[in-house]
Amino acid sequence: RKEVEQDPGPFNVPEGATVAFNCTYSNSASQSFFWYRQDCRKEPKLLMSVYSSGNEDGRFTAQLNRASQYISLLIRDSKLSDSATYLCVVIAYNNNDMRFGAGTRLTVKP
Amino acid sequence: DVKVTQSSRYLVKRTGEKVFLECVQDMDHENMFWYRQDPGLGLRLIYFSYDVKMKEKGDIPEGYSVSREKKERFSLILESASTNQTSMYLCASSLKAYEQFFGPGTRLTVL
């Protein structure tokens, strides 16, 4: 079993749709969680952190479910520019063991 | 803005060649990382470094070595390239473990 698993997609949604991705992790000692965004043929960039209480940044909402060991990313009112691959990142207790998911590809169509 | 640069965007080498991939960051970050990214496997850590002349193995160090002689520069070396090392190689740097800033990547093809 992979340490961090994501549905690879692709998720194809129309503009304006709401879409959600999940990411499951196997290490119960994981402490820190993040979402990165990677555009086609570009490097990954930090999108947002995921806090225990959940957090929102504009159209993006991230949530953590420790009991079930998954994090989620919700995108409301999808834009064409949201098309990218979304990588979840899980860091274990010592903050040095960073694990990336393989990514979920999103395509927003007009 | 943090800038992480990599020496080449595309590289083609032959089996058995020695390959050097260079990475330079301009933000005085202590931490530097080398990953490879393959379809369906995500980012896998090859080596990382928390200080000059210091290196630690990641998850897949076999067939690779690294060098960090200066704080801003972290080099990845393939001693004898093989076809299964064809991949996208990404360098990253950070002050904290999670805020990693990535370079543009080097797409290496080994024939």
JSON list of C-alpha atoms in Angstrom, two decimals:
[
{"chain": "A", "resi": 1, "resn": "ARG", "atom": "CA", "xyz": [0.00, 0.00, 0.00]},
{"chain": "A", "resi": 2, "resn": "LYS", "atom": "CA", "xyz": [1.36, 3.43, -0.92]},
{"chain": "A", "resi": 3, "resn": "GLU", "atom": "CA", "xyz": [1.93, 5.82, 1.97]},
{"chain": "A", "resi": 4, "resn": "VAL", "atom": "CA", "xyz": [-0.03, 8.58, 0.29]},
{"chain": "A", "resi": 5, "resn": "GLU", "atom": "CA", "xyz": [-2.74, 7.72, -2.23]},
{"chain": "A", "resi": 6, "resn": "GLN", "atom": "CA", "xyz": [-4.73, 9.90, -4.57]},
{"chain": "A", "resi": 7, "resn": "ASP", "atom": "CA", "xyz": [-7.24, 9.17, -7.30]},
{"chain": "A", "resi": 8, "resn": "PRO", "atom": "CA", "xyz": [-5.24, 10.02, -10.44]},
{"chain": "A", "resi": 9, "resn": "GLY", "atom": "CA", "xyz": [-8.33, 11.20, -12.30]},
{"chain": "A", "resi": 10, "resn": "PRO", "atom": "CA", "xyz": [-8.65, 12.83, -14.69]},
{"chain": "A", "resi": 11, "resn": "PHE", "atom": "CA", "xyz": [-11.52, 14.86, -13.35]},
{"chain": "A", "resi": 12, "resn": "ASN", "atom": "CA", "xyz": [-13.16, 16.67, -16.24]},
{"chain": "A", "resi": 13, "resn": "VAL", "atom": "CA", "xyz": [-15.60, 19.33, -15.05]},
{"chain": "A", "resi": 14, "resn": "PRO", "atom": "CA", "xyz": [-17.38, 22.32, -16.64]},
{"chain": "A", "resi": 15, "resn": "GLU", "atom": "CA", "xyz": [-16.59, 25.86, -15.62]},
{"chain": "A", "resi": 16, "resn": "GLY", "atom": "CA", "xyz": [-18.45, 26.84, -12.50]},
{"chain": "A", "resi": 17, "resn": "ALA", "atom": "CA", "xyz": [-18.65, 23.31, -11.13]},
{"chain": "A", "resi": 18, "resn": "THR", "atom": "CA", "xyz": [-17.64, 22.27, -7.65]},
{"chain": "A", "resi": 19, "resn": "VAL", "atom": "CA", "xyz": [-15.10, 19.48, -7.48]},
{"chain": "A", "resi": 20, "resn": "ALA", "atom": "CA", "xyz": [-13.49, 17.66, -4.56]},
{"chain": "A", "resi": 21, "resn": "PHE", "atom": "CA", "xyz": [-10.41, 15.47, -4.26]},
{"chain": "A", "resi": 22, "resn": "ASN", "atom": "CA", "xyz": [-9.41, 13.16, -1.46]},
{"chain": "A", "resi": 23, "resn": "CYS", "atom": "CA", "xyz": [-6.02, 11.96, -0.40]},
{"chain": "A", "resi": 24, "resn": "THR", "atom": "CA", "xyz": [-5.48, 9.09, 2.05]},
{"chain": "A", "resi": 25, "resn": "TYR", "atom": "CA", "xyz": [-2.36, 8.49, 4.09]},
{"chain": "A", "resi": 26, "resn": "SER", "atom": "CA", "xyz": [-1.19, 5.40, 5.95]},
{"chain": "A", "resi": 27, "resn": "ASN", "atom": "CA", "xyz": [1.12, 6.81, 8.62]},
{"chain": "A", "resi": 28, "resn": "SER", "atom": "CA", "xyz": [-0.98, 7.67, 11.66]},
{"chain": "A", "resi": 29, "resn": "ALA", "atom": "CA", "xyz": [1.95, 9.70, 13.05]},
{"chain": "A", "resi": 30, "resn": "SER", "atom": "CA", "xyz": [1.61, 12.22, 10.22]},
{"chain": "A", "resi": 31, "resn": "GLN", "atom": "CA", "xyz": [1.40, 15.74, 11.53]},
{"chain": "A", "resi": 32, "resn": "SER", "atom": "CA", "xyz": [1.43, 18.24, 8.70]},
{"chain": "A", "resi": 33, "resn": "PHE", "atom": "CA", "xyz": [-0.56, 18.26, 5.48]},
{"chain": "A", "resi": 34, "resn": "PHE", "atom": "CA", "xyz": [-0.48, 20.39, 2.33]},
{"chain": "A", "resi": 35, "resn": "TRP", "atom": "CA", "xyz": [-1.80, 20.70, -1.16]},
{"chain": "A", "resi": 36, "resn": "TYR", "atom": "CA", "xyz": [0.54, 21.60, -4.01]},
{"chain": "A", "resi": 37, "resn": "ARG", "atom": "CA", "xyz": [-0.48, 22.50, -7.53]},
{"chain": "A", "resi": 38, "resn": "GLN", "atom": "CA", "xyz": [1.49, 21.46, -10.61]},
{"chain": "A", "resi": 39, "resn": "ASP", "atom": "CA", "xyz": [0.72, 22.87, -14.03]},
{"chain": "A", "resi": 40, "resn": "CYS", "atom": "CA", "xyz": [1.54, 20.87, -17.13]},
{"chain": "A", "resi": 41, "resn": "ARG", "atom": "CA", "xyz": [5.33, 20.78, -17.69]},
{"chain": "A", "resi": 42, "resn": "LYS", "atom": "CA", "xyz": [5.89, 23.04, -14.68]},
{"chain": "A", "resi": 43, "resn": "GLU", "atom": "CA", "xyz": [7.19, 22.54, -11.18]},
{"chain": "A", "resi": 44, "resn": "PRO", "atom": "CA", "xyz": [4.91, 21.97, -8.14]},
{"chain": "A", "resi": 45, "resn": "LYS", "atom": "CA", "xyz": [3.98, 25.04, -6.09]},
{"chain": "A", "resi": 46, "resn": "LEU", "atom": "CA", "xyz": [2.46, 25.23, -2.64]},
{"chain": "A", "resi": 47, "resn": "LEU", "atom": "CA", "xyz": [-1.28, 25.86, -2.88]},
{"chain": "A", "resi": 48, "resn": "MET", "atom": "CA", "xyz": [-2.33, 25.74, 0.75]},
{"chain": "A", "resi": 49, "resn": "SER", "atom": "CA", "xyz": [-1.74, 24.13, 4.11]},
{"chain": "A", "resi": 50, "resn": "VAL", "atom": "CA", "xyz": [-4.35, 21.88, 5.70]},
{"chain": "A", "resi": 51, "resn": "TYR", "atom": "CA", "xyz": [-5.19, 22.65, 9.31]},
{"chain": "A", "resi": 52, "resn": "SER", "atom": "CA", "xyz": [-6.99, 20.39, 11.78]},
{"chain": "A", "resi": 53, "resn": "SER", "atom": "CA", "xyz": [-9.94, 22.76, 11.92]},
{"chain": "A", "resi": 54, "resn": "GLY", "atom": "CA", "xyz": [-10.13, 23.06, 8.15]},
{"chain": "A", "resi": 55, "resn": "ASN", "atom": "CA", "xyz": [-9.24, 26.18, 6.24]},
{"chain": "A", "resi": 56, "resn": "GLU", "atom": "CA", "xyz": [-10.47, 28.19, 3.33]},
{"chain": "A", "resi": 57, "resn": "ASP", "atom": "CA", "xyz": [-8.70, 30.38, 0.81]},
{"chain": "A", "resi": 58, "resn": "GLY", "atom": "CA", "xyz": [-11.13, 31.99, -1.60]},
{"chain": "A", "resi": 59, "resn": "ARG", "atom": "CA", "xyz": [-12.71, 29.24, -3.68]},
{"chain": "A", "resi": 60, "resn": "PHE", "atom": "CA", "xyz": [-10.50, 26.56, -2.13]},
{"chain": "A", "resi": 61, "resn": "THR", "atom": "CA", "xyz": [-11.31, 24.65, 1.06]},
{"chain": "A", "resi": 62, "resn": "ALA", "atom": "CA", "xyz": [-9.01, 22.08, 2.64]},
{"chain": "A", "resi": 63, "resn": "GLN", "atom": "CA", "xyz": [-10.06, 19.66, 5.36]},
{"chain": "A", "resi": 64, "resn": "LEU", "atom": "CA", "xyz": [-8.38, 17.01, 7.47]},
{"chain": "A", "resi": 65, "resn": "ASN", "atom": "CA", "xyz": [-10.01, 13.87, 8.86]},
{"chain": "A", "resi": 66, "resn": "ARG", "atom": "CA", "xyz": [-7.51, 12.28, 11.25]},
{"chain": "A", "resi": 67, "resn": "ALA", "atom": "CA", "xyz": [-9.81, 9.44, 12.28]},
{"chain": "A", "resi": 68, "resn": "SER", "atom": "CA", "xyz": [-10.12, 8.21, 8.70]},
{"chain": "A", "resi": 69, "resn": "GLN", "atom": "CA", "xyz": [-6.66, 9.44, 7.71]},
{"chain": "A", "resi": 70, "resn": "TYR", "atom": "CA", "xyz": [-7.51, 11.54, 4.71]},
{"chain": "A", "resi": 71, "resn": "ILE", "atom": "CA", "xyz": [-7.35, 15.13, 3.58]},
{"chain": "A", "resi": 72, "resn": "SER", "atom": "CA", "xyz": [-9.58, 16.77, 1.03]},
{"chain": "A", "resi": 73, "resn": "LEU", "atom": "CA", "xyz": [-9.53, 19.75, -1.30]},
{"chain": "A", "resi": 74, "resn": "LEU", "atom": "CA", "xyz": [-12.74, 21.37, -2.49]},
{"chain": "A", "resi": 75, "resn": "ILE", "atom": "CA", "xyz": [-12.78, 23.83, -5.37]},
{"chain": "A", "resi": 76, "resn": "ARG", "atom": "CA", "xyz": [-15.90, 25.90, -5.87]},
{"chain": "A", "resi": 77, "resn": "ASP", "atom": "CA", "xyz": [-16.87, 27.80, -9.02]},
{"chain": "A", "resi": 78, "resn": "SER", "atom": "CA", "xyz": [-14.12, 26.13, -11.08]},
{"chain": "A", "resi": 79, "resn": "LYS", "atom": "CA", "xyz": [-12.18, 28.29, -13.52]},
{"chain": "A", "resi": 80, "resn": "LEU", "atom": "CA", "xyz": [-10.33, 27.24, -16.65]},
{"chain": "A", "resi": 81, "resn": "SER", "atom": "CA", "xyz": [-7.14, 28.31, -14.89]},
{"chain": "A", "resi": 82, "resn": "ASP", "atom": "CA", "xyz": [-7.73, 25.70, -12.17]},
{"chain": "A", "resi": 83, "resn": "SER", "atom": "CA", "xyz": [-6.76, 22.99, -14.67]},
{"chain": "A", "resi": 84, "resn": "ALA", "atom": "CA", "xyz": [-3.68, 21.36, -13.18]},
{"chain": "A", "resi": 85, "resn": "THR", "atom": "CA", "xyz": [-2.51, 18.37, -11.19]},
{"chain": "A", "resi": 86, "resn": "TYR", "atom": "CA", "xyz": [-3.06, 18.63, -7.45]},
{"chain": "A", "resi": 87, "resn": "LEU", "atom": "CA", "xyz": [-0.55, 16.88, -5.20]},
{"chain": "A", "resi": 88, "resn": "CYS", "atom": "CA", "xyz": [-1.18, 16.15, -1.58]},
{"chain": "A", "resi": 89, "resn": "VAL", "atom": "CA", "xyz": [1.77, 16.18, 0.79]},
{"chain": "A", "resi": 90, "resn": "VAL", "atom": "CA", "xyz": [1.99, 14.49, 4.17]},
{"chain": "A", "resi": 91, "resn": "ILE", "atom": "CA", "xyz": [4.78, 15.09, 6.67]},
{"chain": "A", "resi": 92, "resn": "ALA", "atom": "CA", "xyz": [5.51, 12.75, 9.57]},
{"chain": "A", "resi": 93, "resn": "TYR", "atom": "CA", "xyz": [6.17, 13.82, 13.15]},
{"chain": "A", "resi": 94, "resn": "ASN", "atom": "CA", "xyz": [9.81, 14.76, 12.72]},
{"chain": "A", "resi": 95, "resn": "ASN", "atom": "CA", "xyz": [8.99, 17.19, 9.92]},
{"chain": "A", "resi": 96, "resn": "ASN", "atom": "CA", "xyz": [11.65, 15.64, 7.75]},
{"chain": "A", "resi": 97, "resn": "ASP", "atom": "CA", "xyz": [9.71, 12.77, 6.26]},
{"chain": "A", "resi": 98, "resn": "MET", "atom": "CA", "xyz": [7.73, 14.41, 3.47]},
{"chain": "A", "resi": 99, "resn": "ARG", "atom": "CA", "xyz": [5.60, 12.20, 1.23]},
{"chain": "A", "resi": 100, "resn": "PHE", "atom": "CA", "xyz": [3.97, 13.30, -1.99]},
{"chain": "A", "resi": 101, "resn": "GLY", "atom": "CA", "xyz": [0.91, 11.72, -3.54]},
{"chain": "A", "resi": 102, "resn": "ALA", "atom": "CA", "xyz": [1.06, 10.92, -7.24]},
{"chain": "A", "resi": 103, "resn": "GLY", "atom": "CA", "xyz": [-1.42, 13.70, -7.96]},
{"chain": "A", "resi": 104, "resn": "THR", "atom": "CA", "xyz": [-4.97, 14.17, -9.21]},
{"chain": "A", "resi": 105, "resn": "ARG", "atom": "CA", "xyz": [-5.39, 15.73, -12.62]},
{"chain": "A", "resi": 106, "resn": "LEU", "atom": "CA", "xyz": [-8.17, 18.27, -13.06]},
{"chain": "A", "resi": 107, "resn": "THR", "atom": "CA", "xyz": [-9.35, 19.67, -16.38]},
{"chain": "A", "resi": 108, "resn": "VAL", "atom": "CA", "xyz": [-11.92, 22.45, -16.34]},
{"chain": "A", "resi": 109, "resn": "LYS", "atom": "CA", "xyz": [-13.70, 22.82, -19.66]},
{"chain": "A", "resi": 110, "resn": "PRO", "atom": "CA", "xyz": [-15.60, 25.82, -21.04]},
{"chain": "B", "resi": 1, "resn": "ASP", "atom": "CA", "xyz": [10.78, 35.67, -4.87]},
{"chain": "B", "resi": 2, "resn": "VAL", "atom": "CA", "xyz": [12.71, 32.48, -4.32]},
{"chain": "B", "resi": 3, "resn": "LYS", "atom": "CA", "xyz": [14.44, 31.30, -7.42]},
{"chain": "B", "resi": 4, "resn": "VAL", "atom": "CA", "xyz": [15.60, 27.74, -7.94]},
{"chain": "B", "resi": 5, "resn": "THR", "atom": "CA", "xyz": [17.34, 27.08, -11.21]},
{"chain": "B", "resi": 6, "resn": "GLN", "atom": "CA", "xyz": [18.43, 23.84, -12.82]},
{"chain": "B", "resi": 7, "resn": "SER", "atom": "CA", "xyz": [21.20, 23.58, -15.36]},
{"chain": "B", "resi": 8, "resn": "SER", "atom": "CA", "xyz": [19.20, 22.00, -18.17]},
{"chain": "B", "resi": 9, "resn": "ARG", "atom": "CA", "xyz": [15.53, 21.65, -19.07]},
{"chain": "B", "resi": 10, "resn": "TYR", "atom": "CA", "xyz": [16.13, 18.70, -21.40]},
{"chain": "B", "resi": 11, "resn": "LEU", "atom": "CA", "xyz": [19.03, 16.28, -21.49]},
{"chain": "B", "resi": 12, "resn": "VAL", "atom": "CA", "xyz": [19.72, 13.19, -23.61]},
{"chain": "B", "resi": 13, "resn": "LYS", "atom": "CA", "xyz": [22.49, 10.81, -22.55]},
{"chain": "B", "resi": 14, "resn": "ARG", "atom": "CA", "xyz": [23.65, 7.34, -23.44]},
{"chain": "B", "resi": 15, "resn": "THR", "atom": "CA", "xyz": [23.71, 4.30, -21.17]},
{"chain": "B", "resi": 16, "resn": "GLY", "atom": "CA", "xyz": [26.87, 4.25, -19.09]},
{"chain": "B", "resi": 17, "resn": "GLU", "atom": "CA", "xyz": [27.57, 7.98, -19.30]},
{"chain": "B", "resi": 18, "resn": "LYS", "atom": "CA", "xyz": [28.21, 10.01, -16.16]},
{"chain": "B", "resi": 19, "resn": "VAL", "atom": "CA", "xyz": [25.55, 12.69, -15.78]},
{"chain": "B", "resi": 20, "resn": "PHE", "atom": "CA", "xyz": [25.64, 15.84, -13.67]},
{"chain": "B", "resi": 21, "resn": "LEU", "atom": "CA", "xyz": [22.46, 17.74, -12.81]},
{"chain": "B", "resi": 22, "resn": "GLU", "atom": "CA", "xyz": [23.04, 21.10, -11.16]},
{"chain": "B", "resi": 23, "resn": "CYS", "atom": "CA", "xyz": [20.67, 23.04, -8.96]},
{"chain": "B", "resi": 24, "resn": "VAL", "atom": "CA", "xyz": [21.18, 26.55, -7.59]},
{"chain": "B", "resi": 25, "resn": "GLN", "atom": "CA", "xyz": [18.97, 28.53, -5.21]},
{"chain": "B", "resi": 26, "resn": "ASP", "atom": "CA", "xyz": [19.32, 32.20, -4.38]},
{"chain": "B", "resi": 27, "resn": "MET", "atom": "CA", "xyz": [17.50, 32.47, -1.04]},
{"chain": "B", "resi": 28, "resn": "ASP", "atom": "CA", "xyz": [20.12, 31.17, 1.38]},
{"chain": "B", "resi": 29, "resn": "HIS", "atom": "CA", "xyz": [18.02, 28.08, 2.16]},
{"chain": "B", "resi": 30, "resn": "GLU", "atom": "CA", "xyz": [19.64, 25.42, 4.31]},
{"chain": "B", "resi": 31, "resn": "ASN", "atom": "CA", "xyz": [17.61, 22.54, 2.93]},
{"chain": "B", "resi": 32, "resn": "MET", "atom": "CA", "xyz": [17.89, 21.21, -0.60]},
{"chain": "B", "resi": 33, "resn": "PHE", "atom": "CA", "xyz": [16.29, 18.16, -2.18]},
{"chain": "B", "resi": 34, "resn": "TRP", "atom": "CA", "xyz": [16.44, 16.06, -5.33]},
{"chain": "B", "resi": 35, "resn": "TYR", "atom": "CA", "xyz": [13.33, 14.21, -6.54]},
{"chain": "B", "resi": 36, "resn": "ARG", "atom": "CA", "xyz": [12.40, 12.25, -9.58]},
{"chain": "B", "resi": 37, "resn": "GLN", "atom": "CA", "xyz": [8.85, 12.31, -10.89]},
{"chain": "B", "resi": 38, "resn": "ASP", "atom": "CA", "xyz": [7.39, 9.48, -12.94]},
{"chain": "B", "resi": 39, "resn": "PRO", "atom": "CA", "xyz": [3.80, 8.99, -14.15]},
{"chain": "B", "resi": 40, "resn": "GLY", "atom": "CA", "xyz": [1.66, 7.25, -11.55]},
{"chain": "B", "resi": 41, "resn": "LEU", "atom": "CA", "xyz": [4.44, 7.26, -8.95]},
{"chain": "B", "resi": 42, "resn": "GLY", "atom": "CA", "xyz": [4.52, 10.91, -7.99]},
{"chain": "B", "resi": 43, "resn": "LEU", "atom": "CA", "xyz": [7.55, 12.60, -6.53]},
{"chain": "B", "resi": 44, "resn": "ARG", "atom": "CA", "xyz": [10.13, 10.29, -4.98]},
{"chain": "B", "resi": 45, "resn": "LEU", "atom": "CA", "xyz": [12.96, 11.64, -2.88]},
{"chain": "B", "resi": 46, "resn": "ILE", "atom": "CA", "xyz": [16.45, 10.65, -4.02]},
{"chain": "B", "resi": 47, "resn": "TYR", "atom": "CA", "xyz": [18.70, 12.62, -1.67]},
{"chain": "B", "resi": 48, "resn": "PHE", "atom": "CA", "xyz": [18.49, 15.68, 0.52]},
{"chain": "B", "resi": 49, "resn": "SER", "atom": "CA", "xyz": [20.87, 17.97, 2.33]},
{"chain": "B", "resi": 50, "resn": "TYR", "atom": "CA", "xyz": [20.42, 20.15, 5.41]},
{"chain": "B", "resi": 51, "resn": "ASP", "atom": "CA", "xyz": [23.79, 21.82, 5.28]},
{"chain": "B", "resi": 52, "resn": "VAL", "atom": "CA", "xyz": [26.95, 22.25, 3.27]},
{"chain": "B", "resi": 53, "resn": "LYS", "atom": "CA", "xyz": [28.83, 18.97, 2.81]},
{"chain": "B", "resi": 54, "resn": "MET", "atom": "CA", "xyz": [25.96, 17.11, 4.44]},
{"chain": "B", "resi": 55, "resn": "LYS", "atom": "CA", "xyz": [23.74, 14.59, 2.62]},
{"chain": "B", "resi": 56, "resn": "GLU", "atom": "CA", "xyz": [21.09, 12.09, 3.53]},
{"chain": "B", "resi": 57, "resn": "LYS", "atom": "CA", "xyz": [19.62, 9.28, 1.46]},
{"chain": "B", "resi": 58, "resn": "GLY", "atom": "CA", "xyz": [16.01, 9.51, 0.48]},
{"chain": "B", "resi": 59, "resn": "ASP", "atom": "CA", "xyz": [13.77, 6.68, -0.63]},
{"chain": "B", "resi": 60, "resn": "ILE", "atom": "CA", "xyz": [15.54, 5.78, -3.88]},
{"chain": "B", "resi": 61, "resn": "PRO", "atom": "CA", "xyz": [19.26, 6.67, -3.66]},
{"chain": "B", "resi": 62, "resn": "GLU", "atom": "CA", "xyz": [20.56, 3.67, -5.60]},
{"chain": "B", "resi": 63, "resn": "GLY", "atom": "CA", "xyz": [22.45, 4.68, -8.72]},
{"chain": "B", "resi": 64, "resn": "TYR", "atom": "CA", "xyz": [22.77, 8.31, -7.61]},
{"chain": "B", "resi": 65, "resn": "SER", "atom": "CA", "xyz": [25.14, 10.43, -5.57]},
{"chain": "B", "resi": 66, "resn": "VAL", "atom": "CA", "xyz": [25.08, 14.09, -4.58]},
{"chain": "B", "resi": 67, "resn": "SER", "atom": "CA", "xyz": [27.44, 16.89, -3.76]},
{"chain": "B", "resi": 68, "resn": "ARG", "atom": "CA", "xyz": [26.92, 20.06, -1.77]},
{"chain": "B", "resi": 69, "resn": "GLU", "atom": "CA", "xyz": [30.13, 22.06, -1.60]},
{"chain": "B", "resi": 70, "resn": "LYS", "atom": "CA", "xyz": [28.38, 25.43, -1.35]},
{"chain": "B", "resi": 71, "resn": "LYS", "atom": "CA", "xyz": [25.15, 26.35, 0.37]},
{"chain": "B", "resi": 72, "resn": "GLU", "atom": "CA", "xyz": [23.44, 27.53, -2.79]},
{"chain": "B", "resi": 73, "resn": "ARG", "atom": "CA", "xyz": [24.35, 24.59, -5.00]},
{"chain": "B", "resi": 74, "resn": "PHE", "atom": "CA", "xyz": [23.24, 20.95, -4.84]},
{"chain": "B", "resi": 75, "resn": "SER", "atom": "CA", "xyz": [24.37, 18.56, -7.56]},
{"chain": "B", "resi": 76, "resn": "LEU", "atom": "CA", "xyz": [22.91, 15.19, -8.48]},
{"chain": "B", "resi": 77, "resn": "ILE", "atom": "CA", "xyz": [25.26, 12.70, -10.13]},
{"chain": "B", "resi": 78, "resn": "LEU", "atom": "CA", "xyz": [24.38, 9.60, -12.08]},
{"chain": "B", "resi": 79, "resn": "GLU", "atom": "CA", "xyz": [27.64, 7.65, -12.04]},
{"chain": "B", "resi": 80, "resn": "SER", "atom": "CA", "xyz": [26.63, 5.35, -14.91]},
{"chain": "B", "resi": 81, "resn": "ALA", "atom": "CA", "xyz": [23.30, 6.29, -16.45]},
{"chain": "B", "resi": 82, "resn": "SER", "atom": "CA", "xyz": [20.82, 3.54, -17.18]},
{"chain": "B", "resi": 83, "resn": "THR", "atom": "CA", "xyz": [17.59, 3.55, -19.17]},
{"chain": "B", "resi": 84, "resn": "ASN", "atom": "CA", "xyz": [15.49, 3.18, -15.99]},
{"chain": "B", "resi": 85, "resn": "GLN", "atom": "CA", "xyz": [16.82, 6.57, -14.88]},
{"chain": "B", "resi": 86, "resn": "THR", "atom": "CA", "xyz": [14.92, 8.27, -17.68]},
{"chain": "B", "resi": 87, "resn": "SER", "atom": "CA", "xyz": [12.69, 10.62, -15.74]},
{"chain": "B", "resi": 88, "resn": "MET", "atom": "CA", "xyz": [11.87, 14.18, -14.75]},
{"chain": "B", "resi": 89, "resn": "TYR", "atom": "CA", "xyz": [14.29, 15.38, -12.06]},
{"chain": "B", "resi": 90, "resn": "LEU", "atom": "CA", "xyz": [13.17, 18.16, -9.75]},
{"chain": "B", "resi": 91, "resn": "CYS", "atom": "CA", "xyz": [15.32, 20.08, -7.32]},
{"chain": "B", "resi": 92, "resn": "ALA", "atom": "CA", "xyz": [13.79, 21.93, -4.36]},
{"chain": "B", "resi": 93, "resn": "SER", "atom": "CA", "xyz": [14.96, 24.12, -1.53]},
{"chain": "B", "resi": 94, "resn": "SER", "atom": "CA", "xyz": [13.37, 25.26, 1.71]},
{"chain": "B", "resi": 95, "resn": "LEU", "atom": "CA", "xyz": [13.92, 26.99, 5.02]},
{"chain": "B", "resi": 96, "resn": "LYS", "atom": "CA", "xyz": [11.26, 24.82, 6.61]},
{"chain": "B", "resi": 97, "resn": "ALA", "atom": "CA", "xyz": [10.61, 21.23, 5.67]},
{"chain": "B", "resi": 98, "resn": "TYR", "atom": "CA", "xyz": [7.24, 21.88, 4.08]},
{"chain": "B", "resi": 99, "resn": "GLU", "atom": "CA", "xyz": [7.59, 25.14, 2.18]},
{"chain": "B", "resi": 100, "resn": "GLN", "atom": "CA", "xyz": [9.61, 23.68, -0.64]},
{"chain": "B", "resi": 101, "resn": "PHE", "atom": "CA", "xyz": [10.31, 25.76, -3.70]},
{"chain": "B", "resi": 102, "resn": "PHE", "atom": "CA", "xyz": [10.95, 23.75, -6.82]},
{"chain": "B", "resi": 103, "resn": "GLY", "atom": "CA", "xyz": [13.13, 24.35, -9.84]},
{"chain": "B", "resi": 104, "resn": "PRO", "atom": "CA", "xyz": [11.67, 23.98, -13.36]},
{"chain": "B", "resi": 105, "resn": "GLY", "atom": "CA", "xyz": [12.88, 20.39, -13.67]},
{"chain": "B", "resi": 106, "resn": "THR", "atom": "CA", "xyz": [15.22, 18.52, -15.99]},
{"chain": "B", "resi": 107, "resn": "ARG", "atom": "CA", "xyz": [13.73, 15.94, -18.30]},
{"chain": "B", "resi": 108, "resn": "LEU", "atom": "CA", "xyz": [16.45, 13.33, -18.71]},
{"chain": "B", "resi": 109, "resn": "THR", "atom": "CA", "xyz": [16.32, 10.67, -21.39]},
{"chain": "B", "resi": 110, "resn": "VAL", "atom": "CA", "xyz": [18.85, 7.83, -21.28]},
{"chain": "B", "resi": 111, "resn": "LEU", "atom": "CA", "xyz": [19.17, 5.92, -24.53]}
]
